[in-house]
PDB file of C-alpha atoms in Angstrom:
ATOM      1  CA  UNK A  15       0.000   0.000   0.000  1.00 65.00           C
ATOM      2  CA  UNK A  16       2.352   2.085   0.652  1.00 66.00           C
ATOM      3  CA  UNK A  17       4.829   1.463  -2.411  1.00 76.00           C
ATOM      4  CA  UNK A  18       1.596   2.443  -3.970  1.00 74.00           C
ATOM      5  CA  UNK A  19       1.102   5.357  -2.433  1.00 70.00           C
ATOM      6  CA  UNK A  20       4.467   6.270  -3.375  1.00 74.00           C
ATOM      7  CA  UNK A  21       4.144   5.699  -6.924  1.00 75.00           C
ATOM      8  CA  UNK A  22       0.979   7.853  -7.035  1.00 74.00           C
ATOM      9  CA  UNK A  23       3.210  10.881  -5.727  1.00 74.00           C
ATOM     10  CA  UNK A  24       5.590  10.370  -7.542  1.00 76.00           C
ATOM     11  CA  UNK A  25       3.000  10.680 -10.915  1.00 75.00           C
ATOM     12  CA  UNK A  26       1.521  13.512  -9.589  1.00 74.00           C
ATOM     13  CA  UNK A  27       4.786  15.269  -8.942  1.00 76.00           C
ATOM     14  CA  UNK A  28       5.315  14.272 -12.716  1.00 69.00           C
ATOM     15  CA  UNK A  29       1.868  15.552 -14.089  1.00 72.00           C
ATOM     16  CA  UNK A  30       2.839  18.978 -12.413  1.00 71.00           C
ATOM     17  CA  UNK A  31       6.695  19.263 -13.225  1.00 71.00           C
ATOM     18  CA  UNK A  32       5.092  18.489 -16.985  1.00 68.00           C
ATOM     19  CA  UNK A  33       2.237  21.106 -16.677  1.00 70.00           C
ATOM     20  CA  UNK A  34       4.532  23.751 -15.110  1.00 72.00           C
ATOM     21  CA  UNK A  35       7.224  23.371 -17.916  1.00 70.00           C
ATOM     22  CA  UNK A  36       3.988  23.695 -20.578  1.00 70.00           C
ATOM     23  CA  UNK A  37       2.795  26.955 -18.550  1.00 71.00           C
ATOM     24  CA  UNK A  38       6.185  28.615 -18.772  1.00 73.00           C
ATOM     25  CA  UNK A  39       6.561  27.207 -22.651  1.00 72.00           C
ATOM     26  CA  UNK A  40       2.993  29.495 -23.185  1.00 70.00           C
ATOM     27  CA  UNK A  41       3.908  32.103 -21.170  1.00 73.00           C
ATOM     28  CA  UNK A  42       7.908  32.593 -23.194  1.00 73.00           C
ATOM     29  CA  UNK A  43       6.474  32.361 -26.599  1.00 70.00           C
ATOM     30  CA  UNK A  44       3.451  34.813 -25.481  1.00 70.00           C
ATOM     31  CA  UNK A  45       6.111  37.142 -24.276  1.00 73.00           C
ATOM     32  CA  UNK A  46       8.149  36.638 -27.616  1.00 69.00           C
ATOM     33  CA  UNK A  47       5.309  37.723 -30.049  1.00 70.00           C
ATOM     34  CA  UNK A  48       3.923  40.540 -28.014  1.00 69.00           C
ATOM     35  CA  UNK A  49       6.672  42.871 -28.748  1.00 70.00           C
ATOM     36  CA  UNK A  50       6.685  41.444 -32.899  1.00 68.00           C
ATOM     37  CA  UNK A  51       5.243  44.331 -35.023  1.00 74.00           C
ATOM     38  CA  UNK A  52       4.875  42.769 -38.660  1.00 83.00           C
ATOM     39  CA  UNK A  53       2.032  40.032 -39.102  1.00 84.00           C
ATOM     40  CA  UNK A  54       3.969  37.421 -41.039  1.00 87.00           C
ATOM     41  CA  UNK A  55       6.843  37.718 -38.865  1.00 87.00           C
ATOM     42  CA  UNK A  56       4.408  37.531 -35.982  1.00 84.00           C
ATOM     43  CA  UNK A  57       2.652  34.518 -37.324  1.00 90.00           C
ATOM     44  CA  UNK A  58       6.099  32.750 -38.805  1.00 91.00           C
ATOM     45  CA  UNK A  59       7.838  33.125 -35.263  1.00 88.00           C
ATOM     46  CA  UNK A  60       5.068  31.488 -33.399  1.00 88.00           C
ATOM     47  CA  UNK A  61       4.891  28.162 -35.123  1.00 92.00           C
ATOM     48  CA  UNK A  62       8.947  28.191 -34.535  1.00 89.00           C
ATOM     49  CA  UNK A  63       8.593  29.043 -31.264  1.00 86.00           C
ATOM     50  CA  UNK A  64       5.845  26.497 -30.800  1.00 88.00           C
ATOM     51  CA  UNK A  65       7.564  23.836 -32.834  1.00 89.00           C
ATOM     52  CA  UNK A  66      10.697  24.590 -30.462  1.00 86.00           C
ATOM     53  CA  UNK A  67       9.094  24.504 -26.544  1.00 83.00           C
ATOM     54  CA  UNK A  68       6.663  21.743 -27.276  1.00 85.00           C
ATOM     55  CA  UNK A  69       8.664  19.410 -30.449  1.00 87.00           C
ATOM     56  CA  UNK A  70       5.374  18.979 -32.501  1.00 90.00           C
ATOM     57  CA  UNK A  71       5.706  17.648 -35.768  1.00 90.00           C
ATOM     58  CA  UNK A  72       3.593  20.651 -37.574  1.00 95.00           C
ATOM     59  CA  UNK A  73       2.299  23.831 -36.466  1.00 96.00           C
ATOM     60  CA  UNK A  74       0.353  26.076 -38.656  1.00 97.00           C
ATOM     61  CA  UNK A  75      -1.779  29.012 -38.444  1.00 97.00           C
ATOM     62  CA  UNK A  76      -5.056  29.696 -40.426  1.00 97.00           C
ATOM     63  CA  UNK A  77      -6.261  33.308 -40.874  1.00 96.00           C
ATOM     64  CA  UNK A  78      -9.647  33.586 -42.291  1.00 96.00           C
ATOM     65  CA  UNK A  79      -9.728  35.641 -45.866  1.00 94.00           C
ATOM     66  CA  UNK A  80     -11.805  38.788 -45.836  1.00 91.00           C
ATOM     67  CA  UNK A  81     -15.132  37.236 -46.511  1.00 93.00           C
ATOM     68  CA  UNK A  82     -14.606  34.721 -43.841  1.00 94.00           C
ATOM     69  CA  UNK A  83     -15.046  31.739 -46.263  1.00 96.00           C
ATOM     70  CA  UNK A  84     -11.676  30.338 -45.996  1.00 96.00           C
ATOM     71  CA  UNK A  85      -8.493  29.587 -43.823  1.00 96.00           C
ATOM     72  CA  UNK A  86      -5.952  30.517 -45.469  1.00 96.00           C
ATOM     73  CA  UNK A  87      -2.552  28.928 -44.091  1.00 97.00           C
ATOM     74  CA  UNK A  88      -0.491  31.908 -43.380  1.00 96.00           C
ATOM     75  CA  UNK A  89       2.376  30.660 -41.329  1.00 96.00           C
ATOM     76  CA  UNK A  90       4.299  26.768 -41.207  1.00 96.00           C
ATOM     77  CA  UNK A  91       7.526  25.446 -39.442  1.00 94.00           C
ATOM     78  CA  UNK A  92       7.134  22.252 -40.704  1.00 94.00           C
ATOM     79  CA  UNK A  93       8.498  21.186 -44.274  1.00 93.00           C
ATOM     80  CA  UNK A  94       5.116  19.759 -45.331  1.00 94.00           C
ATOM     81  CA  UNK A  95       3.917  23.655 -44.139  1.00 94.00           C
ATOM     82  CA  UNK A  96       6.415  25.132 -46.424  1.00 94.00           C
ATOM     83  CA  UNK A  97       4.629  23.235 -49.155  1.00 95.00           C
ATOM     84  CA  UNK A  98       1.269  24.289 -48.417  1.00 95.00           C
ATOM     85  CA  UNK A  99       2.225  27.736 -48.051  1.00 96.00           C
ATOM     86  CA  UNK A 100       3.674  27.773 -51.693  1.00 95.00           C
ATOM     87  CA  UNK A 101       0.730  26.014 -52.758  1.00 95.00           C
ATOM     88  CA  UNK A 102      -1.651  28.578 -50.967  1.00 95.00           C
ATOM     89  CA  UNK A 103      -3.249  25.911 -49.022  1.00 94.00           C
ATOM     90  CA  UNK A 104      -6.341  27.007 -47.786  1.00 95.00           C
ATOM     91  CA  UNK A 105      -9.500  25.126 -45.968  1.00 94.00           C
ATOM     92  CA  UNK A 106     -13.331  25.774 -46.590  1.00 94.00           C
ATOM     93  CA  UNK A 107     -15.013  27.188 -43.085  1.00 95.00           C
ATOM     94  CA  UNK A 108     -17.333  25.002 -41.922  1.00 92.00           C
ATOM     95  CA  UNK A 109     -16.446  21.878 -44.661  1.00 87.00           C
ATOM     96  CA  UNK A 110     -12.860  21.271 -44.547  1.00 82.00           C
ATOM     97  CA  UNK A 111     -11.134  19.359 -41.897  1.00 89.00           C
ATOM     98  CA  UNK A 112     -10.557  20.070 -37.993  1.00 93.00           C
ATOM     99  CA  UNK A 113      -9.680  23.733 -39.026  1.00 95.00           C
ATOM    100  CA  UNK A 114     -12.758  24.169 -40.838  1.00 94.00           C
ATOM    101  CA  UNK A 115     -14.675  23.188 -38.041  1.00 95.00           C
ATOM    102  CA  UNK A 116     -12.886  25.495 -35.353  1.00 96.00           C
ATOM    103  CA  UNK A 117     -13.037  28.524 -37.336  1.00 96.00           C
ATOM    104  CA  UNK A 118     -16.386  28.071 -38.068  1.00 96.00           C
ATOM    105  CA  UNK A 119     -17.597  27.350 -34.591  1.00 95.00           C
ATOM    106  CA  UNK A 120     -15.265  29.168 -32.541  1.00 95.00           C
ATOM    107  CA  UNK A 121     -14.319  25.777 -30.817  1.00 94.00           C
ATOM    108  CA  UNK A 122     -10.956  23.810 -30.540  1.00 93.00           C
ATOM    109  CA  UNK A 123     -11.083  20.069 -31.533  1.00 92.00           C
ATOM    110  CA  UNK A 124      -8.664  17.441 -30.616  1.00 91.00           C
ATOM    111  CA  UNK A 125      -8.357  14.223 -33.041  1.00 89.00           C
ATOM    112  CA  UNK A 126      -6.434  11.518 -30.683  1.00 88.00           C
ATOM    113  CA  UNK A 127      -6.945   9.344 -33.495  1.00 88.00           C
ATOM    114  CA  UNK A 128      -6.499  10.859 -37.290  1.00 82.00           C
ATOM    115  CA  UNK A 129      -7.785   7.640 -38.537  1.00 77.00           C
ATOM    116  CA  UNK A 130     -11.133   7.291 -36.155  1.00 79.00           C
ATOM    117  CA  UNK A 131     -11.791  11.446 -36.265  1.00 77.00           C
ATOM    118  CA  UNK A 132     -14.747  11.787 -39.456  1.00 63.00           C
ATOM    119  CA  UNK A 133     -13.722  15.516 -39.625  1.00 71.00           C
ATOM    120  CA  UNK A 134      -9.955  14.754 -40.498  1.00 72.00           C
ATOM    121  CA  UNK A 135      -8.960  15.794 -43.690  1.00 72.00           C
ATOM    122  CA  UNK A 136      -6.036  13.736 -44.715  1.00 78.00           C
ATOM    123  CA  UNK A 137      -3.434  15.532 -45.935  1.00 84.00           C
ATOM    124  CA  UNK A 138      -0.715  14.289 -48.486  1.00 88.00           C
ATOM    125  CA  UNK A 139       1.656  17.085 -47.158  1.00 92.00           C
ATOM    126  CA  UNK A 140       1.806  15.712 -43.495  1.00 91.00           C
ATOM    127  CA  UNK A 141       1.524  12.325 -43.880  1.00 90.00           C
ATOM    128  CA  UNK A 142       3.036  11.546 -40.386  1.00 90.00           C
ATOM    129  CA  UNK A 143      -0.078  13.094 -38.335  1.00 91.00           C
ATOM    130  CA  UNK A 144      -1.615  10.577 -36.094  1.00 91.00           C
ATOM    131  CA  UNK A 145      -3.294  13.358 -33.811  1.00 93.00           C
ATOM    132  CA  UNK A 146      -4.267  16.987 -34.333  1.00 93.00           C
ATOM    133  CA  UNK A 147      -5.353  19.937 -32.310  1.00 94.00           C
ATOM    134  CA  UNK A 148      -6.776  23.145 -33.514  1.00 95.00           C
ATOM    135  CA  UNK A 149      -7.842  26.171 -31.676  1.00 96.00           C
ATOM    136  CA  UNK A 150      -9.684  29.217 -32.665  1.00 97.00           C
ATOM    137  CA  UNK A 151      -7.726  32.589 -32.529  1.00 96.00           C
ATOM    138  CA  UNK A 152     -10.526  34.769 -30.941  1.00 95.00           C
ATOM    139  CA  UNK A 153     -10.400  38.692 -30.243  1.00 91.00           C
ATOM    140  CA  UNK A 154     -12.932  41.203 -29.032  1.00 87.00           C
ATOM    141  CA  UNK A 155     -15.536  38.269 -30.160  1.00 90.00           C
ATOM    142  CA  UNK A 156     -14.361  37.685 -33.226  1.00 92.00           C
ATOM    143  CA  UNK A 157     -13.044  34.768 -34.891  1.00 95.00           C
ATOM    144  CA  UNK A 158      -9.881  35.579 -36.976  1.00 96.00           C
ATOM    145  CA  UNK A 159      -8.804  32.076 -38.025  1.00 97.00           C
ATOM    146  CA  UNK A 160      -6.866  28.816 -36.067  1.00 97.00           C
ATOM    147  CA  UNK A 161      -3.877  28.090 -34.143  1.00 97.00           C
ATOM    148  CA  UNK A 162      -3.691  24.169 -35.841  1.00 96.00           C
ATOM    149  CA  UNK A 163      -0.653  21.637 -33.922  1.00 95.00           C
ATOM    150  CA  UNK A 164      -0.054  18.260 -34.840  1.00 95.00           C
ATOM    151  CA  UNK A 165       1.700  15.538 -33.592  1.00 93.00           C
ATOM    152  CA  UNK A 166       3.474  11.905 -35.068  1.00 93.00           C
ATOM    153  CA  UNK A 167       2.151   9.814 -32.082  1.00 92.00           C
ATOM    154  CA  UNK A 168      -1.545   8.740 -31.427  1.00 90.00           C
ATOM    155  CA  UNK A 169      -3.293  10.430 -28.061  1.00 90.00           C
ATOM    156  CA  UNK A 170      -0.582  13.439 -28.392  1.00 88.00           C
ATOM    157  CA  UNK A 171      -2.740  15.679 -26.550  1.00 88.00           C
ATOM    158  CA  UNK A 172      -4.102  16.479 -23.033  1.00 84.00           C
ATOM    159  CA  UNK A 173      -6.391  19.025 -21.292  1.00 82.00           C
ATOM    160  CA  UNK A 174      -3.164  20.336 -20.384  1.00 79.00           C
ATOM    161  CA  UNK A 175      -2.039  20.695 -23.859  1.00 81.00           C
ATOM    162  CA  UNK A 176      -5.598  22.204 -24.534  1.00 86.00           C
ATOM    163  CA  UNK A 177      -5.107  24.564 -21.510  1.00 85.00           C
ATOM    164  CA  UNK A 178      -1.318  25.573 -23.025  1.00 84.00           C
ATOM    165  CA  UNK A 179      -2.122  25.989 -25.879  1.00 89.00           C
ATOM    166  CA  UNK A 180      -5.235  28.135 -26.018  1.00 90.00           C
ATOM    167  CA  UNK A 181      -3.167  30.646 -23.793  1.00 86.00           C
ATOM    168  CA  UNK A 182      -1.091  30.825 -26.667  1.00 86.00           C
ATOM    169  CA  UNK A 183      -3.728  31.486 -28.922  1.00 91.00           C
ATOM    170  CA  UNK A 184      -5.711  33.751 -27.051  1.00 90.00           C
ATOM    171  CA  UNK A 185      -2.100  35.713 -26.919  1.00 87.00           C
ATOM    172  CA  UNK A 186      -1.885  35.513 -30.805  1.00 89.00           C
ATOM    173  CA  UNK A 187      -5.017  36.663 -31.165  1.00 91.00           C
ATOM    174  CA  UNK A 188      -4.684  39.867 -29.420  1.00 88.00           C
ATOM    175  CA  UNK A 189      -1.210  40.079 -30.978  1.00 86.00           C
ATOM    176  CA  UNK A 190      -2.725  39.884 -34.774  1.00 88.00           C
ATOM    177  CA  UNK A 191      -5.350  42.520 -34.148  1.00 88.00           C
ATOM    178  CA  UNK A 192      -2.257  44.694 -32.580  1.00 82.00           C
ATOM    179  CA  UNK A 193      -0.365  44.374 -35.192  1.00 76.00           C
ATOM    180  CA  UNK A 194      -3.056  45.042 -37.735  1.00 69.00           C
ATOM    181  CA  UNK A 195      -3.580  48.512 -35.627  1.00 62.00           C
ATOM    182  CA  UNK A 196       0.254  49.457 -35.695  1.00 54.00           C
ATOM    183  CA  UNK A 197       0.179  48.690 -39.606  1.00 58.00           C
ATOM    184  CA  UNK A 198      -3.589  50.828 -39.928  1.00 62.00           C
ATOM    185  CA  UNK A 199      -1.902  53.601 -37.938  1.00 61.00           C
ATOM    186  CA  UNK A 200       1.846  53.800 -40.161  1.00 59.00           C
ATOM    187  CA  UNK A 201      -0.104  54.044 -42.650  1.00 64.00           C
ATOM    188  CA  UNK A 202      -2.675  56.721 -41.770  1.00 56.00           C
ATOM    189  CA  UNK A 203       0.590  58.530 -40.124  1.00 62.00           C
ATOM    190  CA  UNK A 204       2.438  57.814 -43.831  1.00 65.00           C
ATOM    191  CA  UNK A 205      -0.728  59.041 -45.858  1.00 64.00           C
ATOM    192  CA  UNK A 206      -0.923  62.309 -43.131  1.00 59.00           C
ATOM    193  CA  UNK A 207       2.551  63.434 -43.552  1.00 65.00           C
ATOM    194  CA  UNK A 208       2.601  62.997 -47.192  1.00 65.00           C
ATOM    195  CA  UNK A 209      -0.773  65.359 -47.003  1.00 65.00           C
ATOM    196  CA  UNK A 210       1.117  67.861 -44.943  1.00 61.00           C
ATOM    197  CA  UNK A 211       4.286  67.493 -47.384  1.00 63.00           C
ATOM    198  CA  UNK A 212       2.260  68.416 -50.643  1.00 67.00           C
ATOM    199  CA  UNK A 213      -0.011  71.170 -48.827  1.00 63.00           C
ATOM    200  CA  UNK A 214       3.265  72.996 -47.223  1.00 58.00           C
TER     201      UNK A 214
END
């Protein structure tokens, strides 16, 4: 009983160690993309970043296009990413895949099991997925596109992941909009002085 005891401590202790390291993972790539000022670099750093604290296989993220019918893939780390990127890879809202779903309902899904999930869409770029998370990117209410993480082993991903990870994305979220606003504002600053320029 008590060797058992001792082996449920230790797990704990484990679980913890394991969700503390995830936590402070969130918290250094939220801090690393706050102070970013251009989108793509924004969006390009996070999936390294990602990729980097928690080693999954693919990281992408999905912004929706202006008439909020697609998600477009605007940033990979992975090489299968790269490929989609080039291609212009984008998914149908509310048809297409795990991302599809999330950005149209403003939900994250986890597929523990590619083959068993009916809203997987195989894809011949990452053929090493066995499970996938997405997450909406959210701000002020609105849904701006997905925060989409997959991983080469089966049952990749906990509520702690979950937890993690939507930090991150609420983060990114706020950080897109931001930098959206500085880019709005050079360029209102831009068009003013060259006003002031021409009238002077």
């Amino acid at each position: 009983m008590l060797s058992d005891l001792e082996n449920r401590d230790i797990q704990r202790t484990n679980e913890l160690e394991h969700r503390a390291v995830q936590l402070k993972a969130a918290a250094d790539v939220g801090k690393a993309i706050t102070s970013v000022r251009n989108l793509s670099e924004l969006l390009q750093q996070t999936t390294v970043l990602i990729n980097e604290r928690f080693n999954y296989y693919h990281v992408g993220i999905f912004l929706l296009d202006e008439r909020k019918e697609y998600a477009v893939l605007s940033a990979s780390n992975s090489e299968g990413g790269r490929s989609m990127l080039e291609k212009k890879h984008q998914l149908k809202v509310g048809e297409t895949g795990i991302v599809g779903y999330v950005t149209q309902n403003a939900k994250a899904r986890i597929a523990l099991d590619v083959g068993q999930d009916a809203v997987y869409f195989d894809n011949p770029d990452l053929p090493g997925t066995r499970s996938e998370l997405a997450l909406p990117l959210v701000a002020s209410g609105q849904i701006l596109g997905a925060l989409d993480v997959q991983s080469t082993k089966s049952y990749a991903f906990s509520d702690d992941n979950l937890r993690s990870l939507q930090i991150l994305a609420d983060q990114l979220a706020i950080a897109v909009v931001n930098t959206e606003l500085f880019a709005e504002t050079q360029e209102h600053l831009s068009q003013h002085r060259l006003l002031h320029h021409i009238t002077t």
